[in-house]
PDB file of N, CA and C in Angstrom:
ATOM      1  N   SER A 239      13.882  -1.730   4.091  1.00 66.00           N
ATOM      2  CA  SER A 239      14.528  -0.559   3.526  1.00 66.00           C
ATOM      3  C   SER A 239      13.829   0.703   4.011  1.00 66.00           C
ATOM      4  N   GLU A 240      14.454   1.811   3.740  1.00 78.00           N
ATOM      5  CA  GLU A 240      13.946   3.096   4.229  1.00 78.00           C
ATOM      6  C   GLU A 240      12.605   3.466   3.610  1.00 78.00           C
ATOM      7  N   SER A 241      12.423   3.177   2.327  1.00 80.00           N
ATOM      8  CA  SER A 241      11.171   3.555   1.668  1.00 80.00           C
ATOM      9  C   SER A 241       9.991   2.748   2.198  1.00 80.00           C
ATOM     10  N   SER A 242      10.198   1.478   2.536  1.00 84.00           N
ATOM     11  CA  SER A 242       9.089   0.700   3.080  1.00 84.00           C
ATOM     12  C   SER A 242       8.742   1.166   4.496  1.00 84.00           C
ATOM     13  N   ALA A 243       9.747   1.625   5.244  1.00 85.00           N
ATOM     14  CA  ALA A 243       9.484   2.170   6.577  1.00 85.00           C
ATOM     15  C   ALA A 243       8.639   3.434   6.469  1.00 85.00           C
ATOM     16  N   PHE A 244       8.940   4.284   5.484  1.00 84.00           N
ATOM     17  CA  PHE A 244       8.145   5.494   5.281  1.00 84.00           C
ATOM     18  C   PHE A 244       6.723   5.142   4.877  1.00 84.00           C
ATOM     19  N   ALA A 245       6.559   4.083   4.089  1.00 82.00           N
ATOM     20  CA  ALA A 245       5.223   3.665   3.675  1.00 82.00           C
ATOM     21  C   ALA A 245       4.411   3.204   4.879  1.00 82.00           C
ATOM     22  N   VAL A 246       5.033   2.447   5.777  1.00 85.00           N
ATOM     23  CA  VAL A 246       4.339   1.976   6.975  1.00 85.00           C
ATOM     24  C   VAL A 246       3.966   3.147   7.873  1.00 85.00           C
ATOM     25  N   VAL A 247       4.918   4.049   8.092  1.00 87.00           N
ATOM     26  CA  VAL A 247       4.655   5.219   8.934  1.00 87.00           C
ATOM     27  C   VAL A 247       3.570   6.085   8.307  1.00 87.00           C
ATOM     28  N   GLY A 248       3.598   6.235   7.005  1.00 85.00           N
ATOM     29  CA  GLY A 248       2.566   7.017   6.314  1.00 85.00           C
ATOM     30  C   GLY A 248       1.192   6.389   6.461  1.00 85.00           C
ATOM     31  N   GLY A 249       1.128   5.068   6.361  1.00 83.00           N
ATOM     32  CA  GLY A 249      -0.144   4.371   6.536  1.00 83.00           C
ATOM     33  C   GLY A 249      -0.690   4.531   7.941  1.00 83.00           C
ATOM     34  N   ILE A 250       0.192   4.414   8.921  1.00 86.00           N
ATOM     35  CA  ILE A 250      -0.234   4.576  10.320  1.00 86.00           C
ATOM     36  C   ILE A 250      -0.704   6.001  10.572  1.00 86.00           C
ATOM     37  N   THR A 251       0.054   6.965  10.061  1.00 88.00           N
ATOM     38  CA  THR A 251      -0.324   8.376  10.234  1.00 88.00           C
ATOM     39  C   THR A 251      -1.673   8.657   9.590  1.00 88.00           C
ATOM     40  N   GLY A 252      -1.885   8.128   8.388  1.00 84.00           N
ATOM     41  CA  GLY A 252      -3.172   8.309   7.713  1.00 84.00           C
ATOM     42  C   GLY A 252      -4.309   7.702   8.505  1.00 84.00           C
ATOM     43  N   GLY A 253      -4.058   6.522   9.077  1.00 85.00           N
ATOM     44  CA  GLY A 253      -5.080   5.873   9.887  1.00 85.00           C
ATOM     45  C   GLY A 253      -5.432   6.677  11.125  1.00 85.00           C
ATOM     46  N   ILE A 254      -4.432   7.223  11.775  1.00 90.00           N
ATOM     47  CA  ILE A 254      -4.673   8.053  12.965  1.00 90.00           C
ATOM     48  C   ILE A 254      -5.472   9.301  12.595  1.00 90.00           C
ATOM     49  N   GLU A 255      -5.099   9.929  11.500  1.00 89.00           N
ATOM     50  CA  GLU A 255      -5.800  11.144  11.056  1.00 89.00           C
ATOM     51  C   GLU A 255      -7.266  10.845  10.775  1.00 89.00           C
ATOM     52  N   ILE A 256      -7.532   9.724  10.141  1.00 89.00           N
ATOM     53  CA  ILE A 256      -8.917   9.359   9.828  1.00 89.00           C
ATOM     54  C   ILE A 256      -9.699   9.109  11.118  1.00 89.00           C
ATOM     55  N   CYS A 257      -9.079   8.436  12.083  1.00 90.00           N
ATOM     56  CA  CYS A 257      -9.758   8.155  13.358  1.00 90.00           C
ATOM     57  C   CYS A 257     -10.120   9.438  14.105  1.00 90.00           C
ATOM     58  N   ILE A 258      -9.297  10.464  13.944  1.00 93.00           N
ATOM     59  CA  ILE A 258      -9.555  11.735  14.632  1.00 93.00           C
ATOM     60  C   ILE A 258     -10.652  12.530  13.929  1.00 93.00           C
ATOM     61  N   THR A 259     -10.622  12.559  12.609  1.00 94.00           N
ATOM     62  CA  THR A 259     -11.569  13.399  11.876  1.00 94.00           C
ATOM     63  C   THR A 259     -12.868  12.698  11.510  1.00 94.00           C
ATOM     64  N   PHE A 260     -12.910  11.375  11.582  1.00 94.00           N
ATOM     65  CA  PHE A 260     -14.089  10.632  11.121  1.00 94.00           C
ATOM     66  C   PHE A 260     -15.385  11.038  11.823  1.00 94.00           C
ATOM     67  N   PRO A 261     -15.400  11.184  13.159  1.00 95.00           N
ATOM     68  CA  PRO A 261     -16.680  11.551  13.796  1.00 95.00           C
ATOM     69  C   PRO A 261     -17.270  12.858  13.272  1.00 95.00           C
ATOM     70  N   THR A 262     -16.442  13.843  12.983  1.00 95.00           N
ATOM     71  CA  THR A 262     -16.984  15.101  12.452  1.00 95.00           C
ATOM     72  C   THR A 262     -17.550  14.899  11.051  1.00 95.00           C
ATOM     73  N   GLU A 263     -16.883  14.091  10.248  1.00 94.00           N
ATOM     74  CA  GLU A 263     -17.399  13.795   8.909  1.00 94.00           C
ATOM     75  C   GLU A 263     -18.696  12.992   8.989  1.00 94.00           C
ATOM     76  N   PHE A 264     -18.751  12.058   9.939  1.00 95.00           N
ATOM     77  CA  PHE A 264     -19.959  11.262  10.132  1.00 95.00           C
ATOM     78  C   PHE A 264     -21.149  12.159  10.476  1.00 95.00           C
ATOM     79  N   VAL A 265     -20.953  13.064  11.435  1.00 96.00           N
ATOM     80  CA  VAL A 265     -22.033  13.972  11.854  1.00 96.00           C
ATOM     81  C   VAL A 265     -22.434  14.880  10.702  1.00 96.00           C
ATOM     82  N   LYS A 266     -21.461  15.397   9.977  1.00 96.00           N
ATOM     83  CA  LYS A 266     -21.763  16.266   8.827  1.00 96.00           C
ATOM     84  C   LYS A 266     -22.625  15.519   7.811  1.00 96.00           C
ATOM     85  N   THR A 267     -22.271  14.290   7.519  1.00 95.00           N
ATOM     86  CA  THR A 267     -23.018  13.495   6.555  1.00 95.00           C
ATOM     87  C   THR A 267     -24.437  13.219   7.053  1.00 95.00           C
ATOM     88  N   GLN A 268     -24.576  12.894   8.341  1.00 96.00           N
ATOM     89  CA  GLN A 268     -25.902  12.636   8.889  1.00 96.00           C
ATOM     90  C   GLN A 268     -26.788  13.874   8.795  1.00 96.00           C
ATOM     91  N   LEU A 269     -26.216  15.033   9.067  1.00 96.00           N
ATOM     92  CA  LEU A 269     -26.993  16.278   8.985  1.00 96.00           C
ATOM     93  C   LEU A 269     -27.371  16.599   7.540  1.00 96.00           C
ATOM     94  N   GLN A 270     -26.471  16.313   6.601  1.00 95.00           N
ATOM     95  CA  GLN A 270     -26.795  16.539   5.191  1.00 95.00           C
ATOM     96  C   GLN A 270     -27.920  15.610   4.734  1.00 95.00           C
ATOM     97  N   LEU A 271     -27.857  14.355   5.145  1.00 94.00           N
ATOM     98  CA  LEU A 271     -28.918  13.414   4.797  1.00 94.00           C
ATOM     99  C   LEU A 271     -30.240  13.827   5.431  1.00 94.00           C
ATOM    100  N   ASP A 272     -30.181  14.317   6.657  1.00 93.00           N
ATOM    101  CA  ASP A 272     -31.376  14.764   7.363  1.00 93.00           C
ATOM    102  C   ASP A 272     -32.003  15.960   6.665  1.00 93.00           C
ATOM    103  N   GLU A 273     -31.158  16.870   6.196  1.00 91.00           N
ATOM    104  CA  GLU A 273     -31.678  18.044   5.473  1.00 91.00           C
ATOM    105  C   GLU A 273     -32.342  17.626   4.171  1.00 91.00           C
ATOM    106  N   GLY A 274     -31.729  16.672   3.482  1.00 85.00           N
ATOM    107  CA  GLY A 274     -32.314  16.186   2.232  1.00 85.00           C
ATOM    108  C   GLY A 274     -33.662  15.530   2.453  1.00 85.00           C
ATOM    109  N   SER A 275     -33.785  14.752   3.517  1.00 86.00           N
ATOM    110  CA  SER A 275     -35.066  14.095   3.779  1.00 86.00           C
ATOM    111  C   SER A 275     -36.135  15.105   4.170  1.00 86.00           C
ATOM    112  N   SER A 276     -35.724  16.198   4.834  1.00 82.00           N
ATOM    113  CA  SER A 276     -36.712  17.217   5.208  1.00 82.00           C
ATOM    114  C   SER A 276     -37.224  17.952   3.974  1.00 82.00           C
ATOM    115  N   ARG A 277     -36.401  18.043   2.946  1.00 85.00           N
ATOM    116  CA  ARG A 277     -36.855  18.669   1.694  1.00 85.00           C
ATOM    117  C   ARG A 277     -37.908  17.816   0.998  1.00 85.00           C
ATOM    118  N   ARG A 278     -37.884  16.510   1.269  1.00 86.00           N
ATOM    119  CA  ARG A 278     -38.879  15.618   0.685  1.00 86.00           C
ATOM    120  C   ARG A 278     -40.136  15.539   1.548  1.00 86.00           C
ATOM    121  N   GLY A 279     -40.211  16.372   2.568  1.00 88.00           N
ATOM    122  CA  GLY A 279     -41.398  16.430   3.403  1.00 88.00           C
ATOM    123  C   GLY A 279     -41.341  15.562   4.645  1.00 88.00           C
ATOM    124  N   GLU A 280     -40.231  14.883   4.865  1.00 89.00           N
ATOM    125  CA  GLU A 280     -40.101  14.055   6.069  1.00 89.00           C
ATOM    126  C   GLU A 280     -39.654  14.933   7.241  1.00 89.00           C
ATOM    127  N   ALA A 281     -39.985  14.496   8.439  1.00 92.00           N
ATOM    128  CA  ALA A 281     -39.589  15.250   9.634  1.00 92.00           C
ATOM    129  C   ALA A 281     -38.088  15.095   9.870  1.00 92.00           C
ATOM    130  N   ARG A 282     -37.469  16.152  10.344  1.00 93.00           N
ATOM    131  CA  ARG A 282     -36.038  16.098  10.663  1.00 93.00           C
ATOM    132  C   ARG A 282     -35.795  15.273  11.910  1.00 93.00           C
ATOM    133  N   LYS A 283     -34.676  14.529  11.907  1.00 94.00           N
ATOM    134  CA  LYS A 283     -34.303  13.742  13.083  1.00 94.00           C
ATOM    135  C   LYS A 283     -33.460  14.549  14.051  1.00 94.00           C
ATOM    136  N   TYR A 284     -32.699  15.513  13.529  1.00 96.00           N
ATOM    137  CA  TYR A 284     -31.712  16.227  14.352  1.00 96.00           C
ATOM    138  C   TYR A 284     -31.965  17.724  14.340  1.00 96.00           C
ATOM    139  N   ASN A 285     -31.646  18.356  15.484  1.00 95.00           N
ATOM    140  CA  ASN A 285     -31.752  19.812  15.606  1.00 95.00           C
ATOM    141  C   ASN A 285     -30.373  20.436  15.708  1.00 95.00           C
ATOM    142  N   GLY A 286     -29.437  19.988  14.906  1.00 95.00           N
ATOM    143  CA  GLY A 286     -28.097  20.551  14.913  1.00 95.00           C
ATOM    144  C   GLY A 286     -27.042  19.514  15.257  1.00 95.00           C
ATOM    145  N   VAL A 287     -25.799  19.983  15.318  1.00 96.00           N
ATOM    146  CA  VAL A 287     -24.636  19.125  15.508  1.00 96.00           C
ATOM    147  C   VAL A 287     -24.685  18.412  16.855  1.00 96.00           C
ATOM    148  N   ILE A 288     -24.902  19.159  17.918  1.00 97.00           N
ATOM    149  CA  ILE A 288     -24.878  18.571  19.265  1.00 97.00           C
ATOM    150  C   ILE A 288     -25.997  17.547  19.419  1.00 97.00           C
ATOM    151  N   ASP A 289     -27.172  17.862  18.897  1.00 97.00           N
ATOM    152  CA  ASP A 289     -28.290  16.931  18.962  1.00 97.00           C
ATOM    153  C   ASP A 289     -27.967  15.643  18.202  1.00 97.00           C
ATOM    154  N   CYS A 290     -27.321  15.761  17.062  1.00 97.00           N
ATOM    155  CA  CYS A 290     -26.934  14.593  16.269  1.00 97.00           C
ATOM    156  C   CYS A 290     -25.957  13.717  17.048  1.00 97.00           C
ATOM    157  N   VAL A 291     -24.960  14.330  17.665  1.00 97.00           N
ATOM    158  CA  VAL A 291     -23.985  13.572  18.453  1.00 97.00           C
ATOM    159  C   VAL A 291     -24.680  12.879  19.620  1.00 97.00           C
ATOM    160  N   LYS A 292     -25.518  13.615  20.348  1.00 97.00           N
ATOM    161  CA  LYS A 292     -26.216  13.049  21.505  1.00 97.00           C
ATOM    162  C   LYS A 292     -27.074  11.848  21.106  1.00 97.00           C
ATOM    163  N   LYS A 293     -27.866  12.010  20.055  1.00 97.00           N
ATOM    164  CA  LYS A 293     -28.772  10.938  19.642  1.00 97.00           C
ATOM    165  C   LYS A 293     -28.000   9.730  19.118  1.00 97.00           C
ATOM    166  N   THR A 294     -26.908   9.964  18.418  1.00 97.00           N
ATOM    167  CA  THR A 294     -26.094   8.857  17.914  1.00 97.00           C
ATOM    168  C   THR A 294     -25.471   8.088  19.074  1.00 97.00           C
ATOM    169  N   VAL A 295     -24.916   8.800  20.045  1.00 97.00           N
ATOM    170  CA  VAL A 295     -24.287   8.149  21.200  1.00 97.00           C
ATOM    171  C   VAL A 295     -25.337   7.418  22.037  1.00 97.00           C
ATOM    172  N   GLN A 296     -26.515   8.009  22.199  1.00 97.00           N
ATOM    173  CA  GLN A 296     -27.579   7.346  22.959  1.00 97.00           C
ATOM    174  C   GLN A 296     -28.030   6.060  22.281  1.00 97.00           C
ATOM    175  N   ALA A 297     -28.135   6.101  20.955  1.00 97.00           N
ATOM    176  CA  ALA A 297     -28.651   4.945  20.218  1.00 97.00           C
ATOM    177  C   ALA A 297     -27.604   3.856  20.003  1.00 97.00           C
ATOM    178  N   ARG A 298     -26.341   4.245  19.763  1.00 96.00           N
ATOM    179  CA  ARG A 298     -25.339   3.271  19.365  1.00 96.00           C
ATOM    180  C   ARG A 298     -24.070   3.299  20.202  1.00 96.00           C
ATOM    181  N   GLY A 299     -24.018   4.175  21.194  1.00 96.00           N
ATOM    182  CA  GLY A 299     -22.808   4.312  21.992  1.00 96.00           C
ATOM    183  C   GLY A 299     -21.794   5.197  21.276  1.00 96.00           C
ATOM    184  N   VAL A 300     -20.667   5.446  21.917  1.00 95.00           N
ATOM    185  CA  VAL A 300     -19.644   6.322  21.340  1.00 95.00           C
ATOM    186  C   VAL A 300     -19.146   5.769  20.007  1.00 95.00           C
ATOM    187  N   PHE A 301     -19.051   4.451  19.917  1.00 94.00           N
ATOM    188  CA  PHE A 301     -18.550   3.864  18.676  1.00 94.00           C
ATOM    189  C   PHE A 301     -19.527   4.025  17.515  1.00 94.00           C
ATOM    190  N   GLY A 302     -20.747   4.457  17.801  1.00 95.00           N
ATOM    191  CA  GLY A 302     -21.696   4.767  16.737  1.00 95.00           C
ATOM    192  C   GLY A 302     -21.214   5.904  15.860  1.00 95.00           C
ATOM    193  N   LEU A 303     -20.385   6.784  16.427  1.00 95.00           N
ATOM    194  CA  LEU A 303     -19.814   7.891  15.647  1.00 95.00           C
ATOM    195  C   LEU A 303     -18.748   7.397  14.672  1.00 95.00           C
ATOM    196  N   TYR A 304     -18.348   6.147  14.823  1.00 94.00           N
ATOM    197  CA  TYR A 304     -17.313   5.565  13.960  1.00 94.00           C
ATOM    198  C   TYR A 304     -17.884   4.514  13.009  1.00 94.00           C
ATOM    199  N   ARG A 305     -19.197   4.492  12.855  1.00 92.00           N
ATOM    200  CA  ARG A 305     -19.834   3.522  11.972  1.00 92.00           C
ATOM    201  C   ARG A 305     -19.382   3.745  10.533  1.00 92.00           C
ATOM    202  N   GLY A 306     -18.830   2.714   9.912  1.00 89.00           N
ATOM    203  CA  GLY A 306     -18.330   2.806   8.546  1.00 89.00           C
ATOM    204  C   GLY A 306     -16.849   3.116   8.463  1.00 89.00           C
ATOM    205  N   LEU A 307     -16.195   3.261   9.592  1.00 91.00           N
ATOM    206  CA  LEU A 307     -14.778   3.628   9.623  1.00 91.00           C
ATOM    207  C   LEU A 307     -13.877   2.539   9.048  1.00 91.00           C
ATOM    208  N   SER A 308     -14.211   1.279   9.281  1.00 88.00           N
ATOM    209  CA  SER A 308     -13.322   0.188   8.874  1.00 88.00           C
ATOM    210  C   SER A 308     -13.040   0.194   7.376  1.00 88.00           C
ATOM    211  N   VAL A 309     -14.036   0.471   6.577  1.00 87.00           N
ATOM    212  CA  VAL A 309     -13.852   0.494   5.117  1.00 87.00           C
ATOM    213  C   VAL A 309     -12.887   1.620   4.735  1.00 87.00           C
ATOM    214  N   LEU A 310     -13.065   2.765   5.330  1.00 81.00           N
ATOM    215  CA  LEU A 310     -12.205   3.917   5.044  1.00 81.00           C
ATOM    216  C   LEU A 310     -10.772   3.658   5.484  1.00 81.00           C
ATOM    217  N   LEU A 311     -10.616   3.058   6.671  1.00 79.00           N
ATOM    218  CA  LEU A 311      -9.279   2.738   7.167  1.00 79.00           C
ATOM    219  C   LEU A 311      -8.572   1.735   6.256  1.00 79.00           C
ATOM    220  N   TYR A 312      -9.296   0.735   5.839  1.00 79.00           N
ATOM    221  CA  TYR A 312      -8.737  -0.289   4.960  1.00 79.00           C
ATOM    222  C   TYR A 312      -8.204   0.354   3.667  1.00 79.00           C
ATOM    223  N   GLY A 313      -8.972   1.247   3.100  1.00 74.00           N
ATOM    224  CA  GLY A 313      -8.548   1.924   1.866  1.00 74.00           C
ATOM    225  C   GLY A 313      -7.377   2.863   2.098  1.00 74.00           C
ATOM    226  N   SER A 314      -7.337   3.478   3.256  1.00 68.00           N
ATOM    227  CA  SER A 314      -6.272   4.439   3.545  1.00 68.00           C
ATOM    228  C   SER A 314      -4.932   3.753   3.795  1.00 68.00           C
ATOM    229  N   ILE A 315      -4.975   2.677   4.549  1.00 62.00           N
ATOM    230  CA  ILE A 315      -3.728   2.003   4.929  1.00 62.00           C
ATOM    231  C   ILE A 315      -3.296   1.091   3.808  1.00 62.00           C
TER     232      ILE A 315
END
């Protein structure tokens, strides 16, 4: 029926949107965690957004920016 088709299309659209925006949210979260640890006297791991992306890609590859995505996608779809 038409309503189930809209539900499928909506789920796919939501999944695509999450895949596009997830890396920026991932980097934002990593920087927030890094700032919190520096307040506790620990040394910072990152010197900004670009440094965070570079270090993540070096350590885990491009897909490292998508770590944790599967859980979010499952809930969205």
